[in-house]
Structure formats: structure tokens, C-alpha cells
mmCIF file of C-alpha atoms and ligand atoms in Angstrom:
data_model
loop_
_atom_site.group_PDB
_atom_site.id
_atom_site.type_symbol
_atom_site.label_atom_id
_atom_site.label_comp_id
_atom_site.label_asym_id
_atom_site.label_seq_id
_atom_site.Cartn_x
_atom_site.Cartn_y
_atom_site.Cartn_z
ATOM 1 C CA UNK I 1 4.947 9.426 14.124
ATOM 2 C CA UNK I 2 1.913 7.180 13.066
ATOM 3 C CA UNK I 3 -1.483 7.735 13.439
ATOM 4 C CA UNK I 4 -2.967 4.280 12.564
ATOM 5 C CA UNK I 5 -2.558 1.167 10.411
ATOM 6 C CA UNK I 6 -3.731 2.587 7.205
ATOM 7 C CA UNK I 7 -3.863 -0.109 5.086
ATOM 8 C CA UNK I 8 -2.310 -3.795 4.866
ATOM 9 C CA UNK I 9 -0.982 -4.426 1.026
ATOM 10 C CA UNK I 10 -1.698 -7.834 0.282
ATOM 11 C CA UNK I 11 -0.400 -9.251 -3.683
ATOM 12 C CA UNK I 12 -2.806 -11.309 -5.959
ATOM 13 C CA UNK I 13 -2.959 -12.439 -9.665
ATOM 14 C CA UNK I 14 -6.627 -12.166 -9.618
ATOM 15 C CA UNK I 15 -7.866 -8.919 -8.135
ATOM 16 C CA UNK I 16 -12.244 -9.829 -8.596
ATOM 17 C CA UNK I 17 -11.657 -13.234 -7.063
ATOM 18 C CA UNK I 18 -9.955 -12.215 -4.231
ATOM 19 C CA UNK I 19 -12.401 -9.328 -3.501
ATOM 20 C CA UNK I 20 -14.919 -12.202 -3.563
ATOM 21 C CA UNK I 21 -13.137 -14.076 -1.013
ATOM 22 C CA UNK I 22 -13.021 -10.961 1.362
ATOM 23 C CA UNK I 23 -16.211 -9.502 1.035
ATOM 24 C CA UNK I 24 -17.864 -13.367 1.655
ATOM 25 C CA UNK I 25 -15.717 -14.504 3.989
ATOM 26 C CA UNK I 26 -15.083 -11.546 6.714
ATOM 27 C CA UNK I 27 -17.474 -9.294 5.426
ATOM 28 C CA UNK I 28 -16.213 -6.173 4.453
ATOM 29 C CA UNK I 29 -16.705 -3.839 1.943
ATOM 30 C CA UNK I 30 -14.959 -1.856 -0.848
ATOM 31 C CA UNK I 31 -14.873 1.403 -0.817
ATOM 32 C CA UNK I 32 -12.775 2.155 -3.672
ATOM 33 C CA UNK I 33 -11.072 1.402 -6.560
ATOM 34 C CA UNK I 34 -8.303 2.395 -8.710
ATOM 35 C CA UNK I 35 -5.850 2.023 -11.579
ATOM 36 C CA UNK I 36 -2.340 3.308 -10.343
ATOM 37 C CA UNK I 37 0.013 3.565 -13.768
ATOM 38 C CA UNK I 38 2.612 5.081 -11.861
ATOM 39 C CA UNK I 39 2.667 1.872 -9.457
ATOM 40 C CA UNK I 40 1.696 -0.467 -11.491
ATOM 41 C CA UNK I 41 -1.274 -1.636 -9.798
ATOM 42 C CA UNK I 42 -5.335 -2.182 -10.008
ATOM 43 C CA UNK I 43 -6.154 -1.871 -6.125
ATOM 44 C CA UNK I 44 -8.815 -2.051 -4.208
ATOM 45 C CA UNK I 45 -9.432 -0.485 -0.613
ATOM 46 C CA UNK I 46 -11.502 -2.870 1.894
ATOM 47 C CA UNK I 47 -12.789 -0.621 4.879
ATOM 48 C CA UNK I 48 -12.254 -2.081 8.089
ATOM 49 C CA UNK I 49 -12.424 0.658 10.797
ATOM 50 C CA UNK I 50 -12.154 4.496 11.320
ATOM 51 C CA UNK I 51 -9.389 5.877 13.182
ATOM 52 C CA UNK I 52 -7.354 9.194 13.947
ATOM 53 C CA UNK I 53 -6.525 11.145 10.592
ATOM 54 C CA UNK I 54 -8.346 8.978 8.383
ATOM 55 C CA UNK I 55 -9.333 4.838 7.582
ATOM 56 C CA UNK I 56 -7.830 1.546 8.037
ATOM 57 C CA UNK I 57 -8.110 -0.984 5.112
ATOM 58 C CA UNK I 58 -7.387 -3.608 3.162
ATOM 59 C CA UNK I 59 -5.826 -2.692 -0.462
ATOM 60 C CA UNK I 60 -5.727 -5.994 -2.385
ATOM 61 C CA UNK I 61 -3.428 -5.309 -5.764
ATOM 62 C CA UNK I 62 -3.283 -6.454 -8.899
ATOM 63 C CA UNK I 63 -0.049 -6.043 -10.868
ATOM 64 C CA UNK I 64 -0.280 -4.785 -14.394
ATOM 65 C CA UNK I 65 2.359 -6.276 -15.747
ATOM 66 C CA UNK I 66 5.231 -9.054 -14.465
ATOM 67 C CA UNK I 67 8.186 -5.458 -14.159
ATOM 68 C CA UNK I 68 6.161 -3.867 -11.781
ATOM 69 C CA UNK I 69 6.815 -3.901 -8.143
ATOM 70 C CA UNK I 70 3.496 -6.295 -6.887
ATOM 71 C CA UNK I 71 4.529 -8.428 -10.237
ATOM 72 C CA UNK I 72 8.086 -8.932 -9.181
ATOM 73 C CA UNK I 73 7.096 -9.603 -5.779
ATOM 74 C CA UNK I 74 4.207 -12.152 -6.647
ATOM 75 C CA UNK I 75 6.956 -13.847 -9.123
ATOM 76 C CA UNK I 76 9.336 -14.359 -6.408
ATOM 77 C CA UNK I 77 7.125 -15.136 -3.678
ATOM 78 C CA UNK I 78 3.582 -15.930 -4.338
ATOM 79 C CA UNK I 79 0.529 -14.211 -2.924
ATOM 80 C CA UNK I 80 0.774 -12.507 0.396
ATOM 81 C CA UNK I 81 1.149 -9.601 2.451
ATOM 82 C CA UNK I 82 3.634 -6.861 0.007
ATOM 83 C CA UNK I 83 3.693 -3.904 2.635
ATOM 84 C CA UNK I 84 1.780 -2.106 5.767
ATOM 85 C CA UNK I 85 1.104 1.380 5.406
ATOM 86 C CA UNK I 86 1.047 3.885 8.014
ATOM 87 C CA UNK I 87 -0.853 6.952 8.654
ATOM 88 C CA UNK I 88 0.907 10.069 9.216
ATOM 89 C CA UNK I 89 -0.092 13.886 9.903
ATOM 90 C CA UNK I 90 2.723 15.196 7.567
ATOM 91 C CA UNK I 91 4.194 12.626 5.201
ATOM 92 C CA UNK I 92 7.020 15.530 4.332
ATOM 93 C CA UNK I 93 8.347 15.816 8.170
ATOM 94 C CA UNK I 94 8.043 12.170 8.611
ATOM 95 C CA UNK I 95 9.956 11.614 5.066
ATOM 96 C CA UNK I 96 13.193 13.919 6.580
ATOM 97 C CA UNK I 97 12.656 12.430 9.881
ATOM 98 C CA UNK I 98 13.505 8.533 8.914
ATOM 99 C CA UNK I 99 16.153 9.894 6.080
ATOM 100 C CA UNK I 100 17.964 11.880 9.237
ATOM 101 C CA UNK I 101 17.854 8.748 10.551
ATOM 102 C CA UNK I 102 19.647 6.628 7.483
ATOM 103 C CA UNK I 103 16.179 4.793 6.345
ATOM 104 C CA UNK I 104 16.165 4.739 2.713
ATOM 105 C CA UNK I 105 13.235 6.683 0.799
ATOM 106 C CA UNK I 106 12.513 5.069 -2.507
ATOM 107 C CA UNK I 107 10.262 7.955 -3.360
ATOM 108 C CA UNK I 108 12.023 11.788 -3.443
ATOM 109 C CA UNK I 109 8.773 13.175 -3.078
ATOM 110 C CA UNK I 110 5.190 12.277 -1.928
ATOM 111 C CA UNK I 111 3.428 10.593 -4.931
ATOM 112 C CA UNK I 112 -0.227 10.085 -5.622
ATOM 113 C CA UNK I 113 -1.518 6.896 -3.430
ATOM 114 C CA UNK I 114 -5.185 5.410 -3.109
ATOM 115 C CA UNK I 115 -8.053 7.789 -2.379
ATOM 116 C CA UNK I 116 -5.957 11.080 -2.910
ATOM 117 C CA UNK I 117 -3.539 10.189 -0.238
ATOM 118 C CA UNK I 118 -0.192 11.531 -0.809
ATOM 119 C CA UNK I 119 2.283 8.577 -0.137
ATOM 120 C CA UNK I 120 5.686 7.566 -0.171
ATOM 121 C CA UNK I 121 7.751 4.124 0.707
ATOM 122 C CA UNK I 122 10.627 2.985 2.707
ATOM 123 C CA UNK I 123 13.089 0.580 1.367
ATOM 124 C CA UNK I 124 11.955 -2.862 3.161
ATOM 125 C CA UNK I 125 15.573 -3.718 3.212
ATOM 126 C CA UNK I 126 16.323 -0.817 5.907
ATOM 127 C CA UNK I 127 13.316 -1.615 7.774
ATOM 128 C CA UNK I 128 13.615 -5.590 9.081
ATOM 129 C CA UNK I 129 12.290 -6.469 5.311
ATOM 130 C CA UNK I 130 9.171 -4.868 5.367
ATOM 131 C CA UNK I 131 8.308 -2.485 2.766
ATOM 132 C CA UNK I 132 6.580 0.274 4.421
ATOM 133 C CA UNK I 133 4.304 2.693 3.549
ATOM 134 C CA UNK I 134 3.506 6.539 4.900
ATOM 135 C CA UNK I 135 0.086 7.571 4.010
ATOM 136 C CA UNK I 136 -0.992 11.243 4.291
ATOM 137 C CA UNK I 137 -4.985 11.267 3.851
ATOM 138 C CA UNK I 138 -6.165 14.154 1.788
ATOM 139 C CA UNK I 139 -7.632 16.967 3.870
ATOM 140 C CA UNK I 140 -11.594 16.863 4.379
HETATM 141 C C1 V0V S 1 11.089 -6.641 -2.788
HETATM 142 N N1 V0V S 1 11.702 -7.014 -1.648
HETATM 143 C C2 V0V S 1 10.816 -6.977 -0.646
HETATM 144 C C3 V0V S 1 9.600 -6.562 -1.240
HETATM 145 N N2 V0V S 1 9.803 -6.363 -2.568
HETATM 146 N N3 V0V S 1 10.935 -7.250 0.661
HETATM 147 C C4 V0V S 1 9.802 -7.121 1.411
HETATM 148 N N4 V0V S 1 8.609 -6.747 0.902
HETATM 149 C C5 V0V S 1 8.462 -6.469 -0.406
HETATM 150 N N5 V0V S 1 7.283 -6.077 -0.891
HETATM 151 C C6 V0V S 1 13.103 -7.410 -1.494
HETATM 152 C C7 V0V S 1 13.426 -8.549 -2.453
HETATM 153 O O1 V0V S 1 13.093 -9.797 -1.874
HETATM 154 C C8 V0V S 1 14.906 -8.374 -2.654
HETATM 155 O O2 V0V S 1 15.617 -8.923 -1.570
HETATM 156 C C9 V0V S 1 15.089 -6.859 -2.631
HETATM 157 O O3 V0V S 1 13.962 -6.354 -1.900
HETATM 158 C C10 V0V S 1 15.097 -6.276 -4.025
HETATM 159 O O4 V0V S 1 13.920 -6.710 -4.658
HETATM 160 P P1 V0V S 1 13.722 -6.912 -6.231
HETATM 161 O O5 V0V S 1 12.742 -7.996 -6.445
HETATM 162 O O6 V0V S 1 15.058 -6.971 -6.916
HETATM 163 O O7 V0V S 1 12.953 -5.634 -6.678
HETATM 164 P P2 V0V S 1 13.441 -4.148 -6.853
HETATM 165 O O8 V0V S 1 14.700 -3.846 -6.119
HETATM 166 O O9 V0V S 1 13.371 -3.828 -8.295
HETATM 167 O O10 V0V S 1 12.238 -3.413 -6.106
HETATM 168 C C11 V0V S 1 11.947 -3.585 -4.755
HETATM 169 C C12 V0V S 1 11.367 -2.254 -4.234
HETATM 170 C C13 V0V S 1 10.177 -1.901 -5.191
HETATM 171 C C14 V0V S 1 10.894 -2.477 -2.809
HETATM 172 C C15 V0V S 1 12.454 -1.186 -4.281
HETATM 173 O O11 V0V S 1 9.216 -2.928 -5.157
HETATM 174 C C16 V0V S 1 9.527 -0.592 -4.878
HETATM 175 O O12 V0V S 1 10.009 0.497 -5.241
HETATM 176 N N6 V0V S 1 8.352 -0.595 -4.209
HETATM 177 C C17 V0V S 1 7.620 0.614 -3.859
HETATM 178 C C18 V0V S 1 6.426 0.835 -4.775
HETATM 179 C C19 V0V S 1 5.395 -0.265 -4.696
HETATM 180 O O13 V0V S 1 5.596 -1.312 -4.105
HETATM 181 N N7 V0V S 1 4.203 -0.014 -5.335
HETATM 182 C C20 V0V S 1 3.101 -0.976 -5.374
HETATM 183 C C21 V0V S 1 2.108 -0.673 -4.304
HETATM 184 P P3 V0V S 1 16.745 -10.025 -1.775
HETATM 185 O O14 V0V S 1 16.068 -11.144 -2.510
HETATM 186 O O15 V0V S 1 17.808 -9.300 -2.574
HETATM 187 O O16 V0V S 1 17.170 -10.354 -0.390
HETATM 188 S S1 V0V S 1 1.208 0.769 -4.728
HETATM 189 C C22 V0V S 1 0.333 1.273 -3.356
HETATM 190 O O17 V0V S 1 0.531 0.658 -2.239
HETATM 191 C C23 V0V S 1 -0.535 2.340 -3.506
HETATM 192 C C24 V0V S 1 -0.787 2.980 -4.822
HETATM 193 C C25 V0V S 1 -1.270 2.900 -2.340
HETATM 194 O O18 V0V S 1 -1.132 2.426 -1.228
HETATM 195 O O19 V0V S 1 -2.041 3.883 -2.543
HETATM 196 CO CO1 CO S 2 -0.342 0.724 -0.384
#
């Protein structure tokens, strides 16, 4: 079912400074960024590598407010990794695939994700409590 590690979510209060931190200390690069409403997030994608259907990155997020998921999160637990996020050929057959098999979607349809990916996550509590992520890249 996956392609790749798309992208590793990782939760800060300061979006700039950590950017800093990544770009000085490892090197890499962003590559894009974005203000998700919807989620509640400022994001920004890190490239790391190229692989089959698309990228793998880092997507540091912001929160934009504390009643958004990545505020909750960094409320209860601090900074850190908040989900991995998988690439897939066809998020909908992957979507009825894991619901035939009693994982919980939280999303009822793809929704708009980072870059024009169409994406949609799996409740961490069905899934060893990691929130997951299914990534469909846009077509090029
Ligand atoms: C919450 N829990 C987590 C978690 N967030 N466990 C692992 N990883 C996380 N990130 C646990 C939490 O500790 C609780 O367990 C339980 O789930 C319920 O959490 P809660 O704090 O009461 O919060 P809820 O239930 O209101 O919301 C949790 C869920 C929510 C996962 C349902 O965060 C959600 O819908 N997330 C999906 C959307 C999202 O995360 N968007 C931001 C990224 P205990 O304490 O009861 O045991 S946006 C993104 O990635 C984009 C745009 C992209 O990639 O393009
Ligand atoms: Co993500």
C-alpha cells in the first residue's frame, strides 16, 4: 500500500526558529510553504529525498490557535514528532482498504494537504498511537 515516507510531522510553537535549526544544522531546504485553515496549521515542507510517486520531507507545523489539532497536541505533550505520512497511489482505495479492515478514518473524504496532495488521516488510537497520514501527490 505505501509508496514512501512522505513526510515526518514534527509540532513547534515557533515555526521560523525551527526552520533555522533545520536548514543550519542538517542542511536541508524548504521547498514550500503554507497556511492550512482547514488544519489549523502554518507548515513548512523540508525536502529530503525523491522517491516513487513523489518526495519525502520534513513538514514542521505551527498551530494557529491552542483548539487545533498540532495546538492540542503541543499542549499536552510538548514539541515532537505529531504523525508520519505515507505515500500512496490512490488515497480513495487505500481509505476503503484500512476501513474494511476496522481502522478508523477521521477524514470521510480526501482533503486538501501540503503541495496539492490530497490527504486523509487515521485515528492514532487504532494504529499503535500513531497518527498516520495517506498522502496522494497531485499528478505531474
Ligand atoms: C492526539 N492523540 C495522539 C495525537 N493527537 N496520539 C498520537 N499522535 C497524535 N498526534 C491522542 C491523545 O493523546 C488522546 O489520547 C487521544 O488521541 C485524543 O486526543 P485529544 O487531545 O483529546 O484530541 P482530539 O480527540 O480532539 O483529536 C485527536 C485527533 C485530531 C487525532 C482526532 O488531532 C485529528 O483529527 N488529527 C488529524 C488532523 C491533523 O492532525 N491536522 C494537523 C496536521 P489519550 O490521552 O486519551 O490516551 S495537517 C497536515 O499534516 C497537513 C496539512 C499535510 O500533511 O499536508
Ligand atoms: Co502532514
Amino acid at each position: 500500500m505505501f509508496l514512501r515516507i512522505d513526510h515526518v510531522g514534527i509540532a513547534c510553537h515557533n515555526l521560523e526558529e525551527k526552520i533555522k535549526f533545520y536548514e543550519e544544522t542538517f542542511g536541508v531546504q524548504v521547498v514550500h510553504r503554507e497556511v492550512n485553515e482547514a488544519q489549523g496549521v502554518r507548515e513548512a515542507m523540508l525536502h529530503i529525498a525523491d522517491g516513487e510517486g513523489g518526495g519525502s520531507y520534513i513538514q514542521l507545523l505551527e498551530p494557529l490557535g491552542p483548539d487545533t489539532p498540532v495546538g492540542k497536541y503541543l499542549a499536552k505533550r510538548g514539541e515532537g514528532v505529531h504523525h508520519i505520512a505515507y505515500g500512496v497511489s490512490d488515497v480513495r482505495g487505500a481509505m476503503g482498504e484500512l476501513a474494511g479492515k476496522g481502522i478508523r478514518l477521521l477524514d470521510e473524504s480526501p482533503r486538501h494537504g501540503s503541495m496539492n496532495s490530497s490527504i486523509v488521516f487515521l485515528h492514532p488510537k487504532d494504529v499503535g498511537g500513531v497518527l498516520t497520514e495517506l498522502v496522494e501527490a497531485p499528478r505531474q
